[in-house]
Amino acid sequence: MSLLKGKNAIVTGAARGIGRAIAIRFAQEGANVAFTDLAVDDNAKEVEKIINDSGVKGKAYASDASSFTETAKVVDEIVKDFGTVDILVNNAGITMDTLLMRMTEEQWDKVININLKSVFNFTKAVQMTMLKQRSGSIINISSVVGVSGNAGQANYSASKAGIIGFTKSVARELGSRNVRCNAVAPGYIITEMTDKLPEEVKKQWEDQIPLKRGGTPEDVADAVLFLASDLSSYVTGQVLGVCGGMKT
Ligand code: NAD
């Protein structure tokens, strides 16, 4: 299939995990993929190689998504290298879990800046390009925790809920120019981020999931592919749960 043939995509935080799976899935569907991460390390180089081996253009860029100036600079560079941006996936994110009682100002600021401000930074940086071409699809990776809240994750949950408000507002602002903006809310997906959870917590999560398993990065990538492609041309301002039916 070539659902994204000829399109140019940006994926943030794609050296590993869900971002990696999205970047690779896009390349398999014919998109050229520019992706960012904090560093162009061996993981990033491997993703770059997999993309290029699929017969499309792939390039890794080192940039901190929480920095407004670095983001403007990297998007300029990407537009020069690729020509246009048709798809933006705001995926970069971190957790710094602890109870509110123990949460420091630094833990709050870091999570909000990396998870939420990054979405503002990249969307601002691509918006003129998308508005001018009168098309574009922006997909923001939120979380089920952004809908339901979670003890020990007040910073993370606030950042992911913020993404949902941002997504719905941008969908209203840019819809008249055929620029769509949707969010994906993954549940428990098995990546390095969740691997550090204690075994009993993982087991508890799995027991609560109607589909009785954790999701894979590829499960999320397939949902993101739908929102990136013209299959979803009448879908905007939505939050798509990819959570095995978890209650939120
Ligand atoms: P991960 O830790 O495996 O990968 C995250 C990637 O983002 C890493 O490559 C990391 O280097 C990069 N990154 C971190 N800070 C960055 C920054 N400032 N600038 C650029 N890149 C940065 O995590 P993951 O599980 O693949 O998560 C990806 C996204 O999905 C995150 O937004 C996360 O909140 C969300 N999510 C994950 C789950 C899950 O269960 N794994 C569930 C819901 C939502």
Short mmCIF file of C-alpha atoms and ligand atoms in Angstrom, two decimals:
data_model
loop_
_atom_site.label_atom_id
_atom_site.label_comp_id
_atom_site.label_asym_id
_atom_site.label_seq_id
_atom_site.Cartn_x
_atom_site.Cartn_y
_atom_site.Cartn_z
CA MET A 1 0.00 0.00 0.00
CA SER A 2 1.13 3.57 -0.50
CA LEU A 3 -1.19 5.60 1.68
CA LEU A 4 1.33 8.43 2.06
CA LYS A 5 3.04 8.37 -1.33
CA GLY A 6 4.91 11.62 -2.03
CA LYS A 7 4.10 13.20 1.35
CA ASN A 8 6.70 14.67 3.69
CA ALA A 9 6.38 13.96 7.40
CA ILE A 10 8.03 15.15 10.60
CA VAL A 11 7.99 12.88 13.65
CA THR A 12 9.46 14.12 16.94
CA GLY A 13 11.28 11.84 19.37
CA ALA A 14 11.54 8.99 16.87
CA ALA A 15 14.87 7.36 17.75
CA ARG A 16 12.98 4.67 19.66
CA GLY A 17 9.60 3.50 20.95
CA ILE A 18 6.33 4.69 19.45
CA GLY A 19 7.96 7.49 17.40
CA ARG A 20 10.30 4.98 15.77
CA ALA A 21 7.37 2.72 14.82
CA ILE A 22 5.48 5.69 13.35
CA ALA A 23 8.48 6.87 11.31
CA ILE A 24 9.04 3.39 9.90
CA ARG A 25 5.33 2.80 9.17
CA PHE A 26 5.14 6.13 7.32
CA ALA A 27 8.19 5.21 5.22
CA GLN A 28 6.60 1.83 4.34
CA GLU A 29 3.60 3.80 3.04
CA GLY A 30 5.76 5.99 0.78
CA ALA A 31 6.32 9.11 2.91
CA ASN A 32 9.67 10.87 3.20
CA VAL A 33 10.38 11.16 6.91
CA ALA A 34 12.33 13.80 8.81
CA PHE A 35 12.56 12.93 12.47
CA THR A 36 14.04 14.49 15.56
CA ASP A 37 15.42 13.30 18.85
CA LEU A 38 17.69 14.74 21.52
CA ALA A 39 20.73 13.30 19.73
CA VAL A 40 21.48 11.52 16.48
CA ASP A 41 22.74 8.40 18.27
CA ASP A 42 23.03 4.80 17.06
CA ASN A 43 19.28 4.28 17.54
CA ALA A 44 18.48 7.31 15.39
CA LYS A 45 20.96 6.23 12.73
CA GLU A 46 19.33 2.80 12.61
CA VAL A 47 15.87 4.35 12.10
CA GLU A 48 17.32 6.62 9.39
CA LYS A 49 18.77 3.57 7.62
CA ILE A 50 15.51 1.59 7.80
CA ILE A 51 13.64 4.56 6.28
CA ASN A 52 16.16 5.05 3.48
CA ASP A 53 16.17 1.29 2.78
CA SER A 54 12.40 1.54 2.14
CA GLY A 55 13.17 3.66 -0.91
CA VAL A 56 12.11 7.04 0.51
CA LYS A 57 14.12 9.87 2.01
CA GLY A 58 14.80 9.76 5.76
CA LYS A 59 16.87 12.08 7.89
CA ALA A 60 17.49 12.37 11.63
CA TYR A 61 17.90 15.77 13.28
CA ALA A 62 19.15 16.49 16.80
CA SER A 63 16.87 18.95 18.53
CA ASP A 64 15.27 19.47 21.92
CA ALA A 65 11.54 19.71 21.22
CA SER A 66 10.97 21.75 24.38
CA SER A 67 13.09 24.61 23.01
CA PHE A 68 11.15 27.15 20.96
CA THR A 69 14.23 28.51 19.16
CA GLU A 70 15.77 25.08 18.45
CA THR A 71 12.44 23.91 17.04
CA ALA A 72 12.07 26.92 14.71
CA LYS A 73 15.62 26.29 13.49
CA VAL A 74 15.19 22.56 12.89
CA VAL A 75 11.87 23.00 11.06
CA ASP A 76 13.52 25.61 8.79
CA GLU A 77 16.26 23.12 8.05
CA ILE A 78 13.74 20.33 7.36
CA VAL A 79 11.71 22.54 4.99
CA LYS A 80 14.94 23.39 3.13
CA ASP A 81 15.89 19.69 2.91
CA PHE A 82 12.45 18.25 2.10
CA GLY A 83 10.58 21.14 0.41
CA THR A 84 7.22 20.85 2.20
CA VAL A 85 5.69 19.43 5.37
CA ASP A 86 2.42 17.55 4.93
CA ILE A 87 2.30 15.65 8.23
CA LEU A 88 3.52 16.51 11.72
CA VAL A 89 3.50 13.97 14.55
CA ASN A 90 4.21 15.44 17.96
CA ASN A 91 5.39 12.33 19.77
CA ALA A 92 8.38 13.33 21.96
CA GLY A 93 7.54 12.86 25.61
CA ILE A 94 8.81 11.83 29.03
CA THR A 95 7.47 10.77 32.42
CA MET A 96 8.76 11.90 35.83
CA ASP A 97 6.26 10.10 38.05
CA THR A 98 5.86 10.84 41.71
CA LEU A 99 3.11 11.78 44.13
CA LEU A 100 2.21 15.46 44.22
CA MET A 101 3.50 15.55 47.80
CA ARG A 102 7.01 14.85 46.53
CA MET A 103 6.83 16.49 43.08
CA THR A 104 9.40 19.24 42.63
CA GLU A 105 8.97 22.37 40.54
CA GLU A 106 11.65 21.02 38.21
CA GLN A 107 9.74 17.74 37.68
CA TRP A 108 6.60 19.74 36.88
CA ASP A 109 8.33 22.18 34.49
CA LYS A 110 10.32 19.52 32.66
CA VAL A 111 7.33 17.31 31.91
CA ILE A 112 5.13 20.25 30.87
CA ASN A 113 7.86 21.71 28.65
CA ILE A 114 8.86 18.48 26.94
CA ASN A 115 5.37 17.02 26.55
CA LEU A 116 3.16 20.09 26.03
CA LYS A 117 5.26 23.12 25.07
CA SER A 118 6.95 20.98 22.40
CA VAL A 119 3.56 20.52 20.72
CA PHE A 120 3.09 24.31 20.61
CA ASN A 121 6.67 24.78 19.35
CA PHE A 122 6.37 22.38 16.41
CA THR A 123 2.82 23.28 15.45
CA LYS A 124 3.76 26.99 15.37
CA ALA A 125 6.83 26.20 13.29
CA VAL A 126 4.96 24.21 10.59
CA GLN A 127 1.72 26.17 10.49
CA MET A 128 2.66 28.74 7.80
CA THR A 129 3.88 25.99 5.48
CA MET A 130 0.66 24.00 5.92
CA LEU A 131 -1.61 27.05 5.65
CA LYS A 132 0.06 28.17 2.43
CA GLN A 133 -0.30 24.75 0.80
CA ARG A 134 -3.86 24.52 2.14
CA SER A 135 -3.39 21.03 3.47
CA GLY A 136 -1.80 19.26 6.37
CA SER A 137 -2.36 16.73 9.11
CA ILE A 138 -1.08 17.23 12.65
CA ILE A 139 -1.24 14.31 15.07
CA ASN A 140 -0.45 14.82 18.73
CA ILE A 141 0.38 11.88 20.98
CA SER A 142 -1.61 12.33 24.18
CA SER A 143 -2.43 9.45 26.57
CA VAL A 144 -5.42 7.79 28.24
CA VAL A 145 -4.01 9.37 31.39
CA GLY A 146 -4.70 12.80 29.87
CA VAL A 147 -8.40 11.86 29.82
CA SER A 148 -8.72 9.96 33.11
CA GLY A 149 -5.92 11.33 35.33
CA ASN A 150 -3.65 9.03 37.32
CA ALA A 151 -2.26 9.07 40.85
CA GLY A 152 1.48 9.75 40.75
CA GLN A 153 1.29 11.38 37.33
CA ALA A 154 -0.18 14.85 37.97
CA ASN A 155 2.50 16.50 35.78
CA TYR A 156 2.25 13.93 32.97
CA SER A 157 -1.54 13.80 33.04
CA ALA A 158 -1.78 17.63 32.97
CA SER A 159 0.58 17.76 29.98
CA LYS A 160 -1.43 15.13 28.10
CA ALA A 161 -4.79 16.78 28.92
CA GLY A 162 -3.28 20.07 27.72
CA ILE A 163 -2.45 18.41 24.42
CA ILE A 164 -6.13 17.51 23.97
CA GLY A 165 -7.27 21.12 24.52
CA PHE A 166 -4.57 22.36 22.16
CA THR A 167 -5.57 19.80 19.51
CA LYS A 168 -9.25 20.75 19.60
CA SER A 169 -8.44 24.47 19.40
CA VAL A 170 -6.00 24.10 16.51
CA ALA A 171 -8.56 21.94 14.66
CA ARG A 172 -11.03 24.84 14.91
CA GLU A 173 -8.47 27.49 13.94
CA LEU A 174 -6.95 25.76 10.93
CA GLY A 175 -9.88 23.72 9.62
CA SER A 176 -10.96 26.32 7.06
CA ARG A 177 -7.56 25.90 5.35
CA ASN A 178 -7.87 22.10 5.24
CA VAL A 179 -5.31 21.59 7.99
CA ARG A 180 -6.49 18.83 10.33
CA CYS A 181 -5.37 18.26 13.90
CA ASN A 182 -6.14 15.14 15.94
CA ALA A 183 -4.82 13.44 19.05
CA VAL A 184 -4.09 9.79 19.74
CA ALA A 185 -4.46 8.56 23.30
CA PRO A 186 -2.47 5.34 23.75
CA GLY A 187 -3.11 3.16 26.78
CA TYR A 188 -0.46 0.81 28.10
CA ILE A 189 2.06 0.38 25.27
CA ILE A 190 5.14 -1.75 25.80
CA THR A 191 8.18 0.52 25.25
CA GLU A 192 11.22 1.64 27.27
CA MET A 193 8.96 4.24 28.92
CA THR A 194 6.70 1.56 30.43
CA ASP A 195 9.36 -1.14 30.79
CA LYS A 196 10.59 0.53 33.96
CA LEU A 197 7.21 -0.01 35.70
CA PRO A 198 7.20 -2.72 38.41
CA GLU A 199 6.03 -6.17 37.21
CA GLU A 200 2.95 -6.12 39.46
CA VAL A 201 1.86 -2.76 38.02
CA LYS A 202 2.23 -4.11 34.47
CA LYS A 203 0.19 -7.20 35.40
CA GLN A 204 -2.50 -4.98 36.97
CA TRP A 205 -2.73 -2.88 33.80
CA GLU A 206 -3.04 -5.97 31.60
CA ASP A 207 -5.81 -7.42 33.78
CA GLN A 208 -7.85 -4.22 33.36
CA ILE A 209 -7.55 -4.16 29.58
CA PRO A 210 -10.50 -5.78 27.73
CA LEU A 211 -8.12 -7.02 25.01
CA LYS A 212 -5.94 -8.53 27.81
CA ARG A 213 -2.58 -7.36 26.54
CA GLY A 214 -0.34 -4.33 26.40
CA GLY A 215 -0.26 -2.58 23.05
CA THR A 216 2.70 -2.46 20.70
CA PRO A 217 4.26 0.66 19.17
CA GLU A 218 3.00 -0.71 15.84
CA ASP A 219 -0.61 -0.70 17.13
CA VAL A 220 -0.22 3.04 17.75
CA ALA A 221 1.59 3.64 14.45
CA ASP A 222 -1.33 2.13 12.50
CA ALA A 223 -3.81 4.53 14.15
CA VAL A 224 -1.49 7.47 13.49
CA LEU A 225 -1.16 6.34 9.86
CA PHE A 226 -4.95 6.53 9.47
CA LEU A 227 -4.99 10.10 10.83
CA ALA A 228 -2.01 11.12 8.68
CA SER A 229 -3.49 9.73 5.46
CA ASP A 230 -6.35 10.89 3.27
CA LEU A 231 -8.43 8.01 4.69
CA SER A 232 -9.25 10.45 7.51
CA SER A 233 -9.85 13.52 5.32
CA TYR A 234 -13.10 14.40 7.21
CA VAL A 235 -11.71 13.74 10.70
CA THR A 236 -10.40 16.63 12.81
CA GLY A 237 -10.42 17.69 16.46
CA GLN A 238 -10.77 14.08 17.64
CA VAL A 239 -9.06 12.00 20.29
CA LEU A 240 -8.56 8.43 19.13
CA GLY A 241 -7.98 5.96 21.97
CA VAL A 242 -5.52 3.15 21.18
CA CYS A 243 -5.81 1.36 24.47
CA GLY A 244 -7.30 -2.11 24.02
CA GLY A 245 -10.61 -0.77 25.32
CA MET A 246 -9.32 0.50 28.68
CA LYS A 247 -11.84 2.51 30.69
CA THR A 248 -10.88 6.19 30.84
P1 NAD B 1 10.21 6.38 24.80
O1 NAD B 1 10.84 6.90 26.04
O2 NAD B 1 10.46 4.97 24.38
O3 NAD B 1 10.58 7.34 23.56
C1 NAD B 1 10.46 8.73 23.64
C2 NAD B 1 11.45 9.37 22.68
O4 NAD B 1 11.34 10.79 22.82
C3 NAD B 1 12.90 8.99 23.00
O5 NAD B 1 13.59 8.63 21.83
C4 NAD B 1 13.46 10.26 23.63
O6 NAD B 1 14.86 10.45 23.45
C5 NAD B 1 12.65 11.33 22.90
N1 NAD B 1 12.66 12.60 23.63
C6 NAD B 1 12.54 12.81 24.96
N2 NAD B 1 12.65 14.11 25.24
C7 NAD B 1 12.83 14.75 24.06
C8 NAD B 1 13.00 16.11 23.70
N3 NAD B 1 13.02 17.08 24.63
N4 NAD B 1 13.16 16.42 22.39
C9 NAD B 1 13.16 15.46 21.45
N5 NAD B 1 13.00 14.16 21.74
C10 NAD B 1 12.84 13.81 23.02
O7 NAD B 1 8.64 6.64 24.96
P2 NAD B 1 7.38 6.07 24.16
O8 NAD B 1 6.71 5.09 25.04
O9 NAD B 1 7.75 5.67 22.78
O10 NAD B 1 6.45 7.38 24.14
C11 NAD B 1 6.24 8.16 22.99
C12 NAD B 1 5.05 9.08 23.24
O11 NAD B 1 3.90 8.28 23.51
C13 NAD B 1 5.23 9.99 24.44
O12 NAD B 1 4.66 11.26 24.17
C14 NAD B 1 4.46 9.28 25.53
O13 NAD B 1 4.01 10.15 26.53
C15 NAD B 1 3.31 8.70 24.72
N6 NAD B 1 2.63 7.58 25.38
C16 NAD B 1 3.28 6.43 25.67
C17 NAD B 1 2.59 5.40 26.30
C18 NAD B 1 3.24 4.08 26.63
O14 NAD B 1 2.57 3.26 27.26
N7 NAD B 1 4.49 3.83 26.25
C19 NAD B 1 1.24 5.56 26.62
C20 NAD B 1 0.61 6.74 26.30
C21 NAD B 1 1.32 7.75 25.68
#
